[in-house]
Amino acid sequence: MYETIQTLHSYLAYIALLMLFLATANAIMGLVGNKMFTMGKDLRLSLFALILIHIQLLVGLILFFVSPNGLDAIQALGMGGLSSEARLLALEHPLINIIAVVLITIGWSRHKKFMEGNKKFKSIAIFYGLGLVFILSRIPWSQWF
């Protein structure tokens, strides 16, 4: 079960990161180009990225609780006994990615309050961009490729 969830979490990450990158890039281009925020492409791209990131978080949380690198390692060794790679998987990766999902969700919620396309794009560009940077900063790159 652990291997299946880990595989799902790894492959879904590619799709979720791609959608998050596209939504962020779309928002930056819309902001720079002073475009109107459309309910078609712009809304759907941002919403689809939000949904995929939340699904990725859910799969990641399930993985955290069934993983031998999660709570079991922390309880057995304590935080001081973990190697840097184990600490990344057990603490840093989940914590920073939860913060990133919160930022992305804030960006989505804020964009709904604005009527002007420029402010909508700005909210999505800032918060989705911050979330993307946070996620990329804590990916266990040594295990990913």
CSV table of N, CA and C in Angstrom, one decimal, residues 30-126:
chain,number,residue,atom,x,y,z
A,30,GLY,N,-1.0,37.8,-17.8
A,30,GLY,CA,-2.3,38.6,-17.8
A,30,GLY,C,-2.0,39.9,-17.1
A,31,LEU,N,-1.2,39.9,-16.0
A,31,LEU,CA,-0.9,41.1,-15.3
A,31,LEU,C,-0.1,42.0,-16.1
A,32,VAL,N,1.0,41.5,-16.7
A,32,VAL,CA,1.9,42.3,-17.5
A,32,VAL,C,1.2,42.8,-18.8
A,33,GLY,N,0.4,42.0,-19.4
A,33,GLY,CA,-0.3,42.4,-20.6
A,33,GLY,C,-1.6,43.2,-20.3
A,34,ASN,N,-1.9,43.4,-19.1
A,34,ASN,CA,-3.1,44.2,-18.7
A,34,ASN,C,-4.4,43.6,-19.4
A,35,LYS,N,-4.5,42.3,-19.3
A,35,LYS,CA,-5.6,41.6,-20.0
A,35,LYS,C,-6.8,41.5,-19.0
A,36,MET,N,-8.0,41.2,-19.6
A,36,MET,CA,-9.2,40.9,-18.8
A,36,MET,C,-9.1,39.5,-18.3
A,37,PHE,N,-9.5,39.3,-17.1
A,37,PHE,CA,-9.6,38.0,-16.5
A,37,PHE,C,-10.9,37.3,-17.0
A,38,THR,N,-10.7,36.2,-17.8
A,38,THR,CA,-11.8,35.5,-18.4
A,38,THR,C,-12.3,34.4,-17.5
A,39,MET,N,-13.6,34.1,-17.6
A,39,MET,CA,-14.1,33.0,-16.8
A,39,MET,C,-13.8,31.7,-17.5
A,40,GLY,N,-13.3,31.7,-18.7
A,40,GLY,CA,-13.0,30.5,-19.4
A,40,GLY,C,-11.6,30.0,-19.0
A,41,LYS,N,-10.6,30.4,-19.8
A,41,LYS,CA,-9.3,29.9,-19.7
A,41,LYS,C,-8.6,30.3,-18.3
A,42,ASP,N,-8.7,31.6,-18.0
A,42,ASP,CA,-8.0,32.0,-16.7
A,42,ASP,C,-8.6,31.4,-15.5
A,43,LEU,N,-9.9,31.4,-15.4
A,43,LEU,CA,-10.5,30.8,-14.2
A,43,LEU,C,-10.3,29.3,-14.1
A,44,ARG,N,-10.5,28.6,-15.2
A,44,ARG,CA,-10.3,27.2,-15.2
A,44,ARG,C,-8.9,26.7,-15.0
A,45,LEU,N,-7.9,27.4,-15.5
A,45,LEU,CA,-6.5,27.1,-15.3
A,45,LEU,C,-6.2,27.3,-13.8
A,46,SER,N,-6.6,28.4,-13.2
A,46,SER,CA,-6.3,28.6,-11.8
A,46,SER,C,-7.0,27.6,-10.9
A,47,LEU,N,-8.3,27.3,-11.2
A,47,LEU,CA,-9.0,26.4,-10.4
A,47,LEU,C,-8.5,25.0,-10.5
A,48,PHE,N,-8.2,24.6,-11.7
A,48,PHE,CA,-7.6,23.2,-11.9
A,48,PHE,C,-6.3,23.0,-11.2
A,49,ALA,N,-5.5,24.1,-11.2
A,49,ALA,CA,-4.2,24.0,-10.4
A,49,ALA,C,-4.5,23.9,-8.9
A,50,LEU,N,-5.5,24.7,-8.4
A,50,LEU,CA,-5.9,24.6,-7.0
A,50,LEU,C,-6.4,23.2,-6.6
A,51,ILE,N,-7.2,22.7,-7.5
A,51,ILE,CA,-7.8,21.3,-7.2
A,51,ILE,C,-6.7,20.3,-7.2
A,52,LEU,N,-5.8,20.3,-8.2
A,52,LEU,CA,-4.7,19.3,-8.2
A,52,LEU,C,-3.7,19.5,-7.0
A,53,ILE,N,-3.4,20.7,-6.6
A,53,ILE,CA,-2.6,20.9,-5.5
A,53,ILE,C,-3.2,20.4,-4.2
A,54,HIS,N,-4.5,20.6,-4.0
A,54,HIS,CA,-5.2,20.0,-2.9
A,54,HIS,C,-5.3,18.5,-2.9
A,55,ILE,N,-5.5,17.9,-4.0
A,55,ILE,CA,-5.4,16.4,-4.1
A,55,ILE,C,-4.1,15.9,-3.8
A,56,GLN,N,-3.0,16.6,-4.3
A,56,GLN,CA,-1.6,16.2,-4.0
A,56,GLN,C,-1.4,16.3,-2.5
A,57,LEU,N,-1.9,17.3,-1.8
A,57,LEU,CA,-1.8,17.5,-0.4
A,57,LEU,C,-2.4,16.3,0.3
A,58,LEU,N,-3.6,16.0,-0.1
A,58,LEU,CA,-4.4,14.9,0.5
A,58,LEU,C,-3.6,13.5,0.4
A,59,VAL,N,-3.1,13.3,-0.8
A,59,VAL,CA,-2.3,12.0,-1.0
A,59,VAL,C,-1.0,12.1,-0.2
A,60,GLY,N,-0.4,13.2,-0.1
A,60,GLY,CA,0.8,13.4,0.7
A,60,GLY,C,0.6,13.2,2.2
A,61,LEU,N,-0.6,13.7,2.7
A,61,LEU,CA,-0.9,13.4,4.1
A,61,LEU,C,-1.1,12.0,4.4
A,62,ILE,N,-1.8,11.3,3.5
A,62,ILE,CA,-2.0,9.9,3.6
A,62,ILE,C,-0.7,9.2,3.6
A,63,LEU,N,0.2,9.5,2.7
A,63,LEU,CA,1.5,8.9,2.6
A,63,LEU,C,2.3,9.2,3.9
A,64,PHE,N,2.2,10.4,4.4
A,64,PHE,CA,2.9,10.7,5.7
A,64,PHE,C,2.6,9.8,6.8
A,65,PHE,N,1.3,9.4,6.9
A,65,PHE,CA,0.9,8.6,8.0
A,65,PHE,C,1.1,7.1,7.8
A,66,VAL,N,1.3,6.7,6.6
A,66,VAL,CA,1.6,5.3,6.4
A,66,VAL,C,3.1,5.1,6.1
A,67,SER,N,3.9,6.1,6.0
A,67,SER,CA,5.3,6.0,5.6
A,67,SER,C,6.2,5.7,6.8
A,68,PRO,N,7.2,4.9,6.6
A,68,PRO,CA,8.1,4.6,7.7
A,68,PRO,C,9.0,5.8,8.0
A,69,ASN,N,9.1,6.8,7.1
A,69,ASN,CA,9.9,8.0,7.3
A,69,ASN,C,9.1,9.1,8.0
A,70,GLY,N,7.8,8.8,8.3
A,70,GLY,CA,7.0,9.8,8.9
A,70,GLY,C,7.0,9.8,10.4
A,71,LEU,N,5.9,9.6,11.0
A,71,LEU,CA,5.8,9.6,12.4
A,71,LEU,C,6.6,8.6,13.1
A,72,ASP,N,6.7,7.4,12.5
A,72,ASP,CA,7.4,6.3,13.2
A,72,ASP,C,8.9,6.7,13.4
A,73,ALA,N,9.5,7.3,12.4
A,73,ALA,CA,10.9,7.6,12.5
A,73,ALA,C,11.1,8.7,13.5
A,74,ILE,N,10.2,9.7,13.5
A,74,ILE,CA,10.3,10.8,14.5
A,74,ILE,C,10.2,10.2,15.9
A,75,GLN,N,9.2,9.3,16.1
A,75,GLN,CA,9.0,8.7,17.5
A,75,GLN,C,10.1,7.9,17.9
A,76,ALA,N,10.7,7.1,17.0
A,76,ALA,CA,11.8,6.2,17.3
A,76,ALA,C,13.1,6.9,17.6
A,77,LEU,N,13.4,7.9,16.8
A,77,LEU,CA,14.7,8.5,16.9
A,77,LEU,C,14.7,9.9,17.5
A,78,GLY,N,13.6,10.5,17.5
A,78,GLY,CA,13.5,11.9,17.9
A,78,GLY,C,14.0,12.8,16.8
A,79,MET,N,13.8,14.1,16.9
A,79,MET,CA,14.2,15.0,15.8
A,79,MET,C,15.7,15.0,15.6
A,80,GLY,N,16.4,14.9,16.8
A,80,GLY,CA,17.9,15.0,16.7
A,80,GLY,C,18.5,13.8,16.1
A,81,GLY,N,17.8,12.7,16.1
A,81,GLY,CA,18.4,11.4,15.6
A,81,GLY,C,18.2,11.2,14.1
A,82,LEU,N,17.4,12.1,13.4
A,82,LEU,CA,17.1,11.9,12.0
A,82,LEU,C,18.3,12.5,11.2
A,83,SER,N,18.6,11.8,10.1
A,83,SER,CA,19.5,12.3,9.1
A,83,SER,C,18.9,13.5,8.4
A,84,SER,N,19.6,14.3,7.6
A,84,SER,CA,19.1,15.4,6.9
A,84,SER,C,18.0,15.0,5.9
A,85,GLU,N,18.2,13.9,5.2
A,85,GLU,CA,17.3,13.4,4.3
A,85,GLU,C,16.0,12.9,4.9
A,86,ALA,N,16.1,12.2,6.1
A,86,ALA,CA,14.9,11.8,6.8
A,86,ALA,C,14.2,13.0,7.4
A,87,ARG,N,14.9,14.0,7.9
A,87,ARG,CA,14.3,15.2,8.4
A,87,ARG,C,13.5,15.9,7.3
A,88,LEU,N,14.1,16.0,6.1
A,88,LEU,CA,13.4,16.6,4.9
A,88,LEU,C,12.1,15.9,4.7
A,89,LEU,N,12.1,14.6,4.7
A,89,LEU,CA,10.8,13.8,4.4
A,89,LEU,C,9.8,13.8,5.5
A,90,ALA,N,10.4,13.8,6.8
A,90,ALA,CA,9.5,13.7,7.9
A,90,ALA,C,8.9,15.1,8.4
A,91,LEU,N,9.7,16.1,8.2
A,91,LEU,CA,9.2,17.4,8.7
A,91,LEU,C,9.2,18.6,7.7
A,92,GLU,N,10.3,18.8,7.0
A,92,GLU,CA,10.4,20.0,6.2
A,92,GLU,C,9.5,19.9,5.0
A,93,HIS,N,9.5,18.8,4.3
A,93,HIS,CA,8.6,18.7,3.1
A,93,HIS,C,7.2,18.8,3.4
A,94,PRO,N,6.6,18.1,4.4
A,94,PRO,CA,5.2,18.3,4.7
A,94,PRO,C,4.8,19.7,5.2
A,95,LEU,N,5.7,20.2,6.1
A,95,LEU,CA,5.3,21.5,6.7
A,95,LEU,C,5.4,22.6,5.6
A,96,ILE,N,6.4,22.7,4.9
A,96,ILE,CA,6.5,23.8,3.9
A,96,ILE,C,5.4,23.6,2.8
A,97,ASN,N,5.1,22.4,2.4
A,97,ASN,CA,4.1,22.2,1.4
A,97,ASN,C,2.7,22.5,1.9
A,98,ILE,N,2.4,22.3,3.2
A,98,ILE,CA,1.2,22.7,3.7
A,98,ILE,C,1.1,24.2,3.7
A,99,ILE,N,2.1,24.9,4.1
A,99,ILE,CA,2.2,26.4,4.0
A,99,ILE,C,2.0,26.8,2.6
A,100,ALA,N,2.6,26.1,1.6
A,100,ALA,CA,2.4,26.5,0.2
A,100,ALA,C,1.0,26.3,-0.3
A,101,VAL,N,0.3,25.3,0.1
A,101,VAL,CA,-1.1,25.0,-0.2
A,101,VAL,C,-2.0,26.1,0.4
A,102,VAL,N,-1.7,26.5,1.6
A,102,VAL,CA,-2.4,27.6,2.3
A,102,VAL,C,-2.3,28.9,1.5
A,103,LEU,N,-1.0,29.2,1.1
A,103,LEU,CA,-0.8,30.4,0.2
A,103,LEU,C,-1.6,30.4,-1.1
A,104,ILE,N,-1.6,29.2,-1.7
A,104,ILE,CA,-2.3,29.1,-3.0
A,104,ILE,C,-3.8,29.3,-2.8
A,105,THR,N,-4.3,28.7,-1.7
A,105,THR,CA,-5.7,28.8,-1.4
A,105,THR,C,-6.1,30.3,-1.0
A,106,ILE,N,-5.2,31.0,-0.4
A,106,ILE,CA,-5.4,32.4,-0.1
A,106,ILE,C,-5.5,33.2,-1.4
A,107,GLY,N,-4.5,32.9,-2.3
A,107,GLY,CA,-4.6,33.6,-3.6
A,107,GLY,C,-5.9,33.3,-4.4
A,108,TRP,N,-6.4,32.1,-4.3
A,108,TRP,CA,-7.6,31.8,-5.0
A,108,TRP,C,-8.8,32.6,-4.3
A,109,SER,N,-8.8,32.6,-3.0
A,109,SER,CA,-9.9,33.3,-2.3
A,109,SER,C,-9.8,34.8,-2.5
A,110,ARG,N,-8.6,35.3,-2.5
A,110,ARG,CA,-8.5,36.8,-2.7
A,110,ARG,C,-8.9,37.2,-4.1
A,111,HIS,N,-8.6,36.4,-5.1
A,111,HIS,CA,-8.9,36.8,-6.5
A,111,HIS,C,-10.4,36.9,-6.7
A,112,LYS,N,-11.2,36.1,-5.9
A,112,LYS,CA,-12.7,36.2,-6.1
A,112,LYS,C,-13.3,37.5,-5.5
A,113,LYS,N,-12.6,38.2,-4.7
A,113,LYS,CA,-13.1,39.4,-4.1
A,113,LYS,C,-12.9,40.6,-5.0
A,114,PHE,N,-12.1,40.5,-6.0
A,114,PHE,CA,-11.8,41.6,-6.9
A,114,PHE,C,-12.7,41.5,-8.2
A,115,MET,N,-13.0,42.7,-8.7
A,115,MET,CA,-13.7,42.8,-9.9
A,115,MET,C,-12.8,43.0,-11.1
A,116,GLU,N,-11.7,43.8,-10.9
A,116,GLU,CA,-10.8,44.1,-12.0
A,116,GLU,C,-9.9,42.9,-12.3
A,117,GLY,N,-9.7,42.7,-13.6
A,117,GLY,CA,-8.8,41.6,-14.0
A,117,GLY,C,-7.4,41.8,-13.5
A,118,ASN,N,-6.9,43.0,-13.5
A,118,ASN,CA,-5.5,43.3,-13.0
A,118,ASN,C,-5.3,42.8,-11.6
A,119,LYS,N,-6.2,43.1,-10.7
A,119,LYS,CA,-6.1,42.6,-9.3
A,119,LYS,C,-6.3,41.1,-9.2
A,120,LYS,N,-7.1,40.5,-10.0
A,120,LYS,CA,-7.3,39.1,-10.0
A,120,LYS,C,-6.0,38.4,-10.4
A,121,PHE,N,-5.4,38.9,-11.5
A,121,PHE,CA,-4.2,38.3,-11.9
A,121,PHE,C,-3.1,38.5,-10.9
A,122,LYS,N,-3.0,39.7,-10.3
A,122,LYS,CA,-2.0,40.0,-9.3
A,122,LYS,C,-2.1,39.0,-8.1
A,123,SER,N,-3.3,38.8,-7.6
A,123,SER,CA,-3.5,37.9,-6.5
A,123,SER,C,-3.0,36.5,-6.8
A,124,ILE,N,-3.4,36.0,-7.9
A,124,ILE,CA,-3.0,34.7,-8.3
A,124,ILE,C,-1.5,34.6,-8.6
A,125,ALA,N,-1.0,35.6,-9.3
A,125,ALA,CA,0.5,35.5,-9.6
A,125,ALA,C,1.3,35.5,-8.3
A,126,ILE,N,1.0,36.4,-7.3
A,126,ILE,CA,1.8,36.5,-6.1
A,126,ILE,C,1.6,35.2,-5.3
